[in-house]
Coordinates of C-alpha atoms in Angstrom, one line a residue:
M153 CA 92.6 83.1 97.5
A154 CA 93.6 85.0 100.7
T155 CA 93.4 83.1 103.9
T156 CA 93.0 84.6 107.3
V157 CA 93.9 83.6 110.8
P158 CA 90.9 83.2 113.1
A159 CA 90.6 85.3 116.1
T160 CA 91.2 83.6 119.5
A161 CA 90.6 84.7 123.1
E162 CA 94.3 85.3 123.3
H163 CA 94.6 87.2 120.0
P164 CA 91.4 89.0 119.3
M165 CA 91.1 90.4 115.8
D166 CA 89.2 93.6 114.9
D167 CA 88.0 94.4 111.4
D168 CA 91.2 96.3 110.5
A169 CA 93.4 93.4 111.6
H170 CA 91.1 91.0 109.8
R171 CA 91.4 92.9 106.6
L172 CA 95.2 93.1 107.0
A173 CA 95.3 89.4 107.5
E174 CA 93.3 89.0 104.3
L175 CA 96.1 91.0 102.6
G176 CA 98.7 88.6 104.1
Y177 CA 100.1 90.4 107.1
K178 CA 99.8 90.1 110.8
Q179 CA 99.3 93.2 112.9
E180 CA 102.8 94.3 114.1
L181 CA 102.6 98.1 114.1
R182 CA 100.3 99.6 116.8
R183 CA 96.9 100.5 115.4
K184 CA 96.1 103.6 117.5
W185 CA 95.9 106.4 114.9
S186 CA 92.5 108.1 114.4
G187 CA 91.2 109.1 111.0
F188 CA 92.1 112.7 111.8
S189 CA 95.7 111.6 112.6
N190 CA 95.9 109.8 109.3
F191 CA 94.7 112.9 107.5
A192 CA 97.1 115.0 109.6
I193 CA 100.3 113.2 108.5
S194 CA 99.7 113.9 104.8
F195 CA 98.5 117.4 105.5
S196 CA 101.7 118.0 107.5
I197 CA 103.9 116.5 104.8
I198 CA 102.3 118.6 102.1
S199 CA 102.9 121.5 104.5
I200 CA 102.0 124.8 102.9
L201 CA 104.4 126.3 105.5
A202 CA 107.2 124.4 103.9
G203 CA 106.8 124.2 100.1
C204 CA 105.2 127.6 99.6
F205 CA 108.1 129.2 101.4
T206 CA 111.1 127.2 100.2
T207 CA 110.1 126.7 96.6
F208 CA 108.5 130.0 95.9
G209 CA 111.6 131.2 94.0
Q210 CA 111.2 128.4 91.4
A211 CA 107.8 129.9 90.4
W212 CA 108.9 133.5 90.7
N213 CA 111.9 133.0 88.4
N214 CA 110.1 130.8 86.0
G215 CA 106.9 132.6 85.1
G216 CA 106.5 135.1 87.9
P217 CA 103.1 135.9 89.5
I218 CA 101.0 134.1 86.9
A219 CA 102.9 130.8 87.6
I220 CA 101.6 131.2 91.2
S221 CA 98.2 132.9 91.0
W222 CA 97.0 130.8 88.0
G223 CA 99.5 127.9 88.1
W224 CA 98.8 126.8 91.6
P225 CA 95.0 126.2 91.3
L226 CA 95.4 124.6 87.8
I227 CA 98.1 122.1 88.9
S228 CA 96.2 121.5 92.2
I229 CA 93.2 120.2 90.2
F230 CA 95.4 117.7 88.4
I231 CA 97.0 116.6 91.7
L232 CA 93.6 116.2 93.3
I233 CA 92.6 113.9 90.5
I234 CA 95.7 111.8 91.2
G235 CA 94.7 111.8 94.8
F236 CA 91.2 110.5 94.0
C237 CA 92.7 107.6 92.0
M238 CA 95.0 106.7 94.9
S239 CA 92.2 107.0 97.5
E240 CA 90.3 104.3 95.7
L241 CA 93.4 102.1 95.8
V242 CA 94.2 102.6 99.5
S243 CA 90.6 101.9 100.3
A244 CA 90.9 98.5 98.6
Y245 CA 94.5 97.7 99.9
P246 CA 95.2 99.5 103.2
T247 CA 98.8 98.3 103.8
A248 CA 102.0 100.1 104.9
G249 CA 103.6 99.1 101.6
G250 CA 101.0 101.2 99.9
I251 CA 102.0 102.1 96.4
Y252 CA 104.3 99.2 95.6
W253 CA 101.9 96.7 97.2
W254 CA 99.1 97.9 94.9
A255 CA 101.4 97.6 91.9
S256 CA 102.3 94.0 92.8
K257 CA 98.7 93.0 93.5
M258 CA 97.3 94.5 90.2
G259 CA 100.3 93.6 88.1
K260 CA 103.4 91.4 88.5
P261 CA 106.3 91.4 90.9
V262 CA 108.3 93.5 88.4
H263 CA 105.8 96.3 88.7
G264 CA 106.0 96.2 92.5
W265 CA 109.8 96.1 92.3
F266 CA 110.1 99.3 90.3
T267 CA 107.3 101.1 92.1
G268 CA 108.8 100.3 95.5
W269 CA 112.2 101.7 94.6
L270 CA 110.8 104.8 93.0
N271 CA 108.5 105.4 96.0
L272 CA 111.4 104.9 98.4
I273 CA 113.8 107.2 96.7
G274 CA 111.0 109.8 96.4
L275 CA 110.3 109.6 100.1
V276 CA 114.0 109.9 101.0
A277 CA 114.3 112.9 98.7
V278 CA 111.2 114.7 100.0
T279 CA 112.4 114.2 103.6
A280 CA 115.8 115.5 102.7
S281 CA 114.4 118.5 100.8
V282 CA 112.0 119.5 103.6
D283 CA 114.6 119.3 106.3
Y284 CA 117.1 121.2 104.2
G285 CA 114.5 123.9 103.6
C286 CA 113.8 124.0 107.3
A287 CA 117.5 124.4 108.0
T288 CA 117.7 127.3 105.5
F289 CA 114.9 129.1 107.2
L290 CA 116.3 128.4 110.7
N291 CA 119.6 129.7 109.4
L292 CA 117.8 132.9 108.3
T293 CA 116.0 133.1 111.7
L294 CA 119.3 132.8 113.6
S295 CA 120.9 135.4 111.4
A296 CA 118.0 137.8 112.3
L297 CA 118.2 137.1 116.0
F298 CA 121.9 136.9 116.6
E299 CA 124.4 139.3 115.1
G300 CA 127.2 136.8 115.3
W301 CA 125.4 134.2 113.2
A302 CA 126.7 134.6 109.6
G303 CA 124.1 132.3 108.0
T304 CA 126.6 130.6 105.7
L305 CA 126.0 127.6 103.4
N306 CA 128.0 125.3 105.8
Q307 CA 126.0 126.5 108.7
A308 CA 122.8 125.7 106.9
F309 CA 124.1 122.2 106.2
L310 CA 125.1 121.7 109.8
L311 CA 121.6 122.7 110.9
F312 CA 120.2 120.3 108.3
V313 CA 122.1 117.4 109.9
I314 CA 120.9 118.4 113.3
I315 CA 117.3 118.7 112.3
L316 CA 117.4 115.3 110.4
T317 CA 118.9 113.7 113.5
L318 CA 116.2 115.2 115.8
H319 CA 113.5 113.9 113.5
G320 CA 115.0 110.4 113.7
I321 CA 115.1 110.6 117.5
I322 CA 111.5 111.8 117.8
N323 CA 110.3 109.0 115.6
I324 CA 112.3 106.4 117.5
F325 CA 111.5 107.5 121.1
G326 CA 108.2 109.3 120.6
H327 CA 106.1 106.3 119.8
Q328 CA 103.5 107.2 122.4
I329 CA 103.0 110.8 121.2
I330 CA 103.8 110.7 117.4
D331 CA 100.2 110.6 116.4
I332 CA 99.4 113.5 118.8
L333 CA 102.2 115.5 117.3
Q334 CA 100.7 115.0 113.9
N335 CA 97.4 116.5 115.2
V336 CA 99.3 119.4 116.7
S337 CA 101.0 119.9 113.4
V338 CA 97.7 120.3 111.6
W339 CA 96.6 123.1 113.9
W340 CA 100.0 124.8 113.7
H341 CA 99.7 124.8 109.9
V342 CA 96.1 126.2 110.0
V343 CA 96.7 128.8 112.6
G344 CA 100.2 129.6 111.5
A345 CA 99.2 130.1 107.8
A346 CA 96.3 132.3 108.9
A347 CA 98.6 134.4 111.0
V348 CA 101.0 134.9 108.1
V349 CA 98.2 135.9 105.8
L350 CA 96.9 138.4 108.3
I351 CA 100.4 139.8 108.9
L352 CA 100.9 140.3 105.2
V353 CA 97.5 141.9 104.7
F354 CA 97.6 144.4 107.6
V355 CA 101.3 145.2 108.4
P356 CA 102.7 146.4 105.0
D357 CA 102.0 150.0 104.1
N358 CA 101.5 149.2 100.4
H359 CA 100.3 146.2 98.3
Q360 CA 100.6 145.1 94.7
S361 CA 97.6 145.5 92.4
M362 CA 95.3 142.8 91.2
Q363 CA 96.8 143.3 87.7
F364 CA 100.3 142.5 89.0
V365 CA 99.2 139.4 90.9
F366 CA 97.1 137.9 88.1
T367 CA 98.8 139.1 84.9
E368 CA 102.5 139.9 85.5
K369 CA 105.1 137.6 84.0
F370 CA 108.8 137.2 84.8
N371 CA 111.5 135.3 83.2
N372 CA 114.5 135.3 85.5
S373 CA 115.6 131.8 84.4
G374 CA 118.3 133.0 82.1
F375 CA 116.7 131.1 79.2
A376 CA 115.4 132.8 76.0
G377 CA 117.3 136.1 77.0
G378 CA 114.6 137.0 79.5
D379 CA 111.8 137.0 77.0
N380 CA 108.4 136.3 78.6
N381 CA 106.1 136.0 75.6
G382 CA 107.7 133.5 73.2
L383 CA 107.0 129.8 72.8
T384 CA 110.0 129.0 75.0
F385 CA 108.4 130.9 77.9
W386 CA 105.0 129.3 77.6
F387 CA 106.1 125.8 76.9
Y388 CA 109.4 125.4 78.9
I389 CA 110.0 128.2 81.4
L390 CA 106.5 128.6 82.8
P391 CA 106.0 124.8 83.3
L392 CA 109.3 124.8 85.3
G393 CA 107.6 127.2 87.6
F394 CA 104.9 124.7 88.3
L395 CA 107.4 122.7 90.3
L396 CA 106.3 124.9 93.2
T397 CA 102.8 123.4 93.3
Q398 CA 103.9 119.9 92.2
Y399 CA 106.5 119.7 95.0
T400 CA 104.4 121.3 97.7
I401 CA 101.4 119.1 97.2
T402 CA 103.2 115.7 97.4
G403 CA 103.9 113.1 100.0
F404 CA 100.1 112.4 100.5
D405 CA 100.8 108.7 100.0
A406 CA 101.7 108.8 103.8
C407 CA 98.0 108.1 104.4
A408 CA 98.7 104.6 102.9
H409 CA 102.0 104.1 104.7
V410 CA 100.4 104.6 108.1
S411 CA 97.2 102.7 107.2
E412 CA 98.3 99.7 109.2
E413 CA 98.3 102.0 112.3
T414 CA 95.0 103.7 111.5
R415 CA 91.6 102.6 112.8
G416 CA 88.9 102.1 110.1
A417 CA 91.7 102.4 107.5
S418 CA 89.8 101.3 104.4
T419 CA 87.7 104.5 104.8
A420 CA 89.8 106.8 106.9
A421 CA 92.9 106.5 104.8
A422 CA 91.0 107.1 101.6
K423 CA 89.3 110.2 102.9
G424 CA 92.5 111.5 104.6
L425 CA 94.4 111.2 101.3
W426 CA 92.2 113.3 99.1
R427 CA 91.2 115.7 101.8
S428 CA 94.8 116.5 102.6
I429 CA 95.3 117.6 99.0
F430 CA 92.0 119.6 98.8
Y431 CA 92.5 121.6 102.0
S432 CA 96.2 122.2 101.3
A433 CA 95.4 123.4 97.8
I434 CA 92.9 126.0 99.1
G435 CA 95.1 127.1 102.0
G436 CA 98.3 127.2 99.9
W437 CA 96.7 129.4 97.3
I438 CA 95.5 132.0 99.8
L439 CA 98.9 132.0 101.4
L440 CA 100.7 132.5 98.1
L441 CA 98.4 135.2 97.0
S442 CA 99.3 137.1 100.2
F443 CA 103.0 136.7 99.3
L444 CA 102.3 138.2 95.9
F445 CA 100.3 141.2 97.1
A446 CA 103.0 141.9 99.7
A447 CA 105.8 141.7 97.1
T448 CA 106.1 145.5 96.4
N449 CA 109.9 145.5 96.2
V450 CA 110.3 143.4 93.1
D451 CA 114.0 144.3 92.7
A452 CA 114.8 143.0 96.2
V453 CA 113.1 139.7 95.5
N454 CA 114.9 139.4 92.2
E455 CA 118.2 140.1 93.8
A456 CA 117.5 137.3 96.3
G457 CA 116.9 134.8 93.5
G458 CA 113.2 134.8 94.1
F459 CA 113.6 133.8 97.8
S460 CA 110.4 134.4 99.6
G461 CA 112.2 135.7 102.7
A462 CA 113.0 138.8 100.6
I463 CA 109.3 139.6 100.4
F464 CA 108.9 139.5 104.2
E465 CA 112.1 141.4 104.9
S466 CA 111.2 144.2 102.5
A467 CA 107.5 144.5 103.4
L468 CA 107.5 144.0 107.1
T469 CA 108.9 145.4 110.3
P470 CA 111.8 143.4 111.8
F471 CA 109.4 142.0 114.5
F472 CA 106.8 140.7 112.0
F473 CA 109.6 139.5 109.7
K474 CA 111.0 137.3 112.4
A475 CA 107.5 136.2 113.4
V476 CA 106.7 135.0 109.8
I477 CA 110.0 133.2 109.5
I478 CA 109.6 131.5 112.9
I479 CA 106.1 130.3 112.1
S480 CA 107.3 128.8 108.8
T481 CA 110.4 127.2 110.4
I482 CA 108.3 125.4 113.0
G483 CA 105.8 124.3 110.4
Q484 CA 108.7 122.9 108.3
F485 CA 110.0 121.1 111.4
F486 CA 106.7 119.4 111.9
C487 CA 106.6 118.5 108.2
G488 CA 110.0 116.9 108.3
M489 CA 109.0 114.9 111.3
S490 CA 106.0 113.5 109.4
C491 CA 108.2 112.8 106.4
V492 CA 110.5 110.6 108.5
T493 CA 107.5 108.7 109.8
S494 CA 106.1 108.0 106.3
M495 CA 109.6 107.2 104.9
S496 CA 110.4 104.7 107.7
R497 CA 107.1 102.9 107.3
M498 CA 107.7 102.4 103.6
T499 CA 111.2 101.2 104.3
Y500 CA 109.9 98.8 106.9
A501 CA 107.2 97.4 104.5
F502 CA 109.4 97.1 101.5
S503 CA 112.0 95.3 103.7
R504 CA 109.3 93.0 105.1
D505 CA 108.9 91.8 101.6
R506 CA 112.7 91.3 101.3
A507 CA 113.3 93.9 98.5
I508 CA 116.0 95.9 100.3
P509 CA 119.5 94.6 101.1
G510 CA 119.7 93.8 104.8
W511 CA 115.9 93.4 104.9
R512 CA 116.1 91.5 108.2
M513 CA 117.5 94.6 109.9
W514 CA 115.2 97.1 108.3
S515 CA 112.0 95.1 108.9
K516 CA 112.5 94.7 112.6
V517 CA 110.2 96.5 115.0
D518 CA 111.1 97.1 118.7
R519 CA 108.8 96.2 121.6
N520 CA 106.9 99.4 121.1
G521 CA 106.0 98.5 117.5
T522 CA 108.5 101.1 116.1
P523 CA 110.7 100.2 113.0
V524 CA 113.9 101.8 114.6
N525 CA 116.4 100.5 112.1
A526 CA 114.3 101.6 109.2
I527 CA 114.1 105.1 110.6
I528 CA 117.9 105.3 111.1
G529 CA 118.7 103.8 107.6
A530 CA 116.3 106.1 105.8
T531 CA 117.5 109.3 107.5
V532 CA 121.1 108.4 106.6
A533 CA 120.1 108.0 103.0
G534 CA 118.5 111.4 103.0
L535 CA 121.7 112.9 104.4
I536 CA 123.8 111.3 101.6
L537 CA 121.4 112.5 98.9
T538 CA 121.7 116.1 100.0
L539 CA 125.5 116.3 100.1
P540 CA 125.6 118.3 96.8
A541 CA 123.9 121.1 98.6
L542 CA 127.3 121.9 100.1
Y543 CA 128.2 123.4 96.7
Q544 CA 126.5 126.7 95.7
S545 CA 125.6 127.4 92.1
P546 CA 127.5 130.4 90.6
A547 CA 124.1 131.8 89.6
G548 CA 123.2 132.1 93.3
I549 CA 120.2 129.9 92.8
P550 CA 120.1 126.8 95.1
V551 CA 120.2 124.3 92.1
A552 CA 121.2 121.4 94.4
F553 CA 118.1 122.0 96.5
Y554 CA 115.8 122.2 93.5
A555 CA 117.4 119.0 92.2
V556 CA 116.6 117.2 95.4
V557 CA 113.0 118.6 95.0
S558 CA 112.9 117.3 91.5
V559 CA 114.1 113.9 92.6
A560 CA 111.3 113.8 95.2
V561 CA 108.6 114.9 92.6
I562 CA 109.7 112.5 89.9
G563 CA 110.3 109.5 92.2
L564 CA 107.0 109.8 94.0
Y565 CA 104.8 110.6 91.0
L566 CA 106.3 107.9 88.8
A567 CA 105.6 105.5 91.7
F568 CA 102.0 106.8 91.7
L569 CA 101.7 106.4 87.9
I570 CA 102.4 102.6 87.8
P571 CA 99.5 101.4 90.1
I572 CA 97.1 104.0 88.6
A573 CA 97.9 102.7 85.1
L574 CA 97.5 99.1 86.3
R575 CA 94.1 100.0 87.8
L576 CA 93.1 101.2 84.4
R577 CA 94.3 97.9 82.8
M578 CA 92.3 95.8 85.3
G579 CA 89.0 97.5 84.5
D580 CA 86.1 95.7 86.0
R581 CA 88.3 92.9 87.5
F582 CA 89.4 95.4 90.2
V583 CA 87.5 94.8 93.5
P584 CA 87.1 98.2 95.2
G585 CA 87.0 98.9 98.9
P586 CA 84.3 101.0 100.6
W587 CA 85.6 104.2 99.0
T588 CA 85.4 104.0 95.2
L589 CA 85.3 106.1 92.0
G590 CA 82.8 104.0 90.3
R591 CA 82.8 104.4 86.5
K592 CA 84.7 107.7 86.8
Y593 CA 87.9 105.8 87.3
K594 CA 88.6 105.7 83.6
V595 CA 88.6 109.4 82.8
L596 CA 90.3 110.3 86.0
G597 CA 92.9 107.6 85.7
W598 CA 93.9 108.7 82.2
I599 CA 94.1 112.3 83.2
A600 CA 96.4 111.3 86.1
V601 CA 98.7 109.2 83.9
I602 CA 99.1 111.9 81.3
E603 CA 99.8 114.6 83.9
I604 CA 102.4 112.6 85.7
A605 CA 104.2 111.7 82.4
V606 CA 104.3 115.4 81.4
I607 CA 105.7 116.7 84.7
S608 CA 108.3 114.0 84.9
L609 CA 109.7 115.1 81.6
Y610 CA 109.9 118.7 82.6
F611 CA 111.5 118.2 86.0
I612 CA 114.6 116.4 84.6
M613 CA 115.3 119.4 82.4
P614 CA 118.1 122.0 83.3
I615 CA 116.9 124.7 85.7
V616 CA 119.4 127.3 84.7
P617 CA 121.4 127.8 81.4
A618 CA 124.7 127.1 83.2
G619 CA 123.3 123.5 83.8
V620 CA 123.1 122.8 80.0
P621 CA 126.1 120.8 78.7
G622 CA 127.9 122.7 76.0
N623 CA 126.8 126.1 77.3
D624 CA 129.7 128.6 77.5
D625 CA 128.9 129.1 81.2
F626 CA 128.4 125.4 82.0
S627 CA 129.2 124.4 85.5
W628 CA 128.7 121.0 87.2
S629 CA 127.4 122.8 90.3
S630 CA 124.5 124.2 88.2
V631 CA 123.5 120.8 86.8
N632 CA 120.1 119.5 87.7
Y633 CA 121.2 116.1 88.9
A634 CA 117.6 114.8 89.2
P635 CA 117.8 112.8 86.0
I636 CA 121.2 111.4 87.1
A637 CA 119.8 110.3 90.4
V638 CA 116.5 109.0 89.2
G639 CA 118.0 107.6 85.9
G640 CA 120.9 106.0 87.8
L641 CA 118.5 104.4 90.3
L642 CA 116.3 103.1 87.6
L643 CA 119.3 101.6 85.7
L644 CA 120.6 100.0 88.9
V645 CA 117.2 98.6 89.8
A646 CA 116.7 97.3 86.3
V647 CA 120.1 95.6 86.1
W648 CA 119.5 94.2 89.6
W649 CA 116.1 92.9 88.6
Y650 CA 117.2 91.1 85.5
A651 CA 120.4 89.8 87.0
S652 CA 119.0 88.6 90.3
A653 CA 115.8 89.9 91.8
R654 CA 113.4 88.4 89.3
K655 CA 114.6 84.9 90.6
W656 CA 113.6 85.6 94.2
F657 CA 111.4 88.7 94.5
T658 CA 107.8 87.5 94.3
G659 CA 106.2 90.6 95.5
P660 CA 104.4 90.9 98.9
R661 CA 105.2 88.0 101.2
R662 CA 102.7 86.8 103.7
T663 CA 103.5 87.0 107.4
I664 CA 100.3 85.2 108.3
D665 CA 100.4 81.4 108.2
E666 CA 98.3 79.7 105.6
P667 CA 97.5 76.1 104.9
E668 CA 99.4 75.9 101.6
V669 CA 102.5 77.6 100.3
S670 CA 103.2 77.7 96.6
A671 CA 106.1 75.6 95.4
D672 CA 107.8 78.6 93.7
Q673 CA 107.7 80.8 96.8
P674 CA 111.2 81.3 98.4
A675 CA 111.6 79.9 101.8

């Protein structure tokens, strides 16, 4: 049974700190985030100004307009169901460890071990992909503003390194304003997205028809010889296009990772999580529909590999083109900043429970309650993961970028799957928090588990024919290395578990003193 430390005159304990003590941890991070700030970080990480812009080409090439106009709301409903399941869990267990803590609590240490590593690699990948996307758009902005800026692949990677470094610095030294910046990010995304929609509605001379937006199909993937009616299109190519939605609406577990810094976390984090998905789904759909209606020069978009920037460049005047790109770039910068915050808190929490090599270093916080070492280590890991982006696919499609995106989606959603499945297994033994699904948890949980299993299979598949081993045009630079990265990680983690970790990793470790310590708990 959980024990708590009584409040004293020197160390007063509010309800949040009391609940955290029941879960086994003393309050080390500063609890000053409001419920809105908690919502804001997930809303910022989801960032319709990031994913909708950077991953648009994945849906355009794999399904075309229908992958967006119909695919977005369909997949959003499934993601919202996943969010509901996770909201119930964060309400019961509001800890920075979030996903892996839930798995450990409802299952065994092995469940927490695999969940934690999947969650961590997913957060590293989503941070890397967001910052690389931001660098791509900044590269485009600089090319439009300065004639001497060539906008090369190497320049994009240099910008990526600079942006990633800046996000690390902001998170380390901006401890007093990081929650305020999250709030600013929300309003930038709301006002910025609205501005982009209005520009795309009123500035272009012509727009596409409703028929084009809601019925047109494209197959620019290279698979099935361009056919867009056969079984391959409907059951392989079109689902690949759904990566746009699945990638954009992710990272909402940030509400859990900052729950130890949120006031009224058992309720605020739960509401923040599902609301961030809901509002992003609505806003993102409106934004993407404005893209499609403005995409009158289909050939230009196809020639650019489906890149959303081609829509703006062909439909808008130079001034408004630059305005849209700048709005998106700043939104992506805010998104990356939030990603580093979430990623570092997960690194801190997992290290606090001694799962990461060098855990003493990564679990330290400075006098301001900031996990500085965790921030530095996680950002360096994101840089290493993105190194393959230095090599351009012969097809002209940023396969390396989409691979990092796939790593993010697979890692995060598999991490979500494990505690949701364990919740189903617990049944009535689960003790809910103030926000609960009631009896609906069964049907929603099974829908969530099946959806995650399906998308995880799709996103390890080759993205272009040149990435299929044995193909005449096979090229290693075109390979979707998501299964290599995720599979390699799982193999390494499995070997590590059976060779060593199962002897010493016991799951979450208490940082609150208790009267008795079990004999098998490592010192």
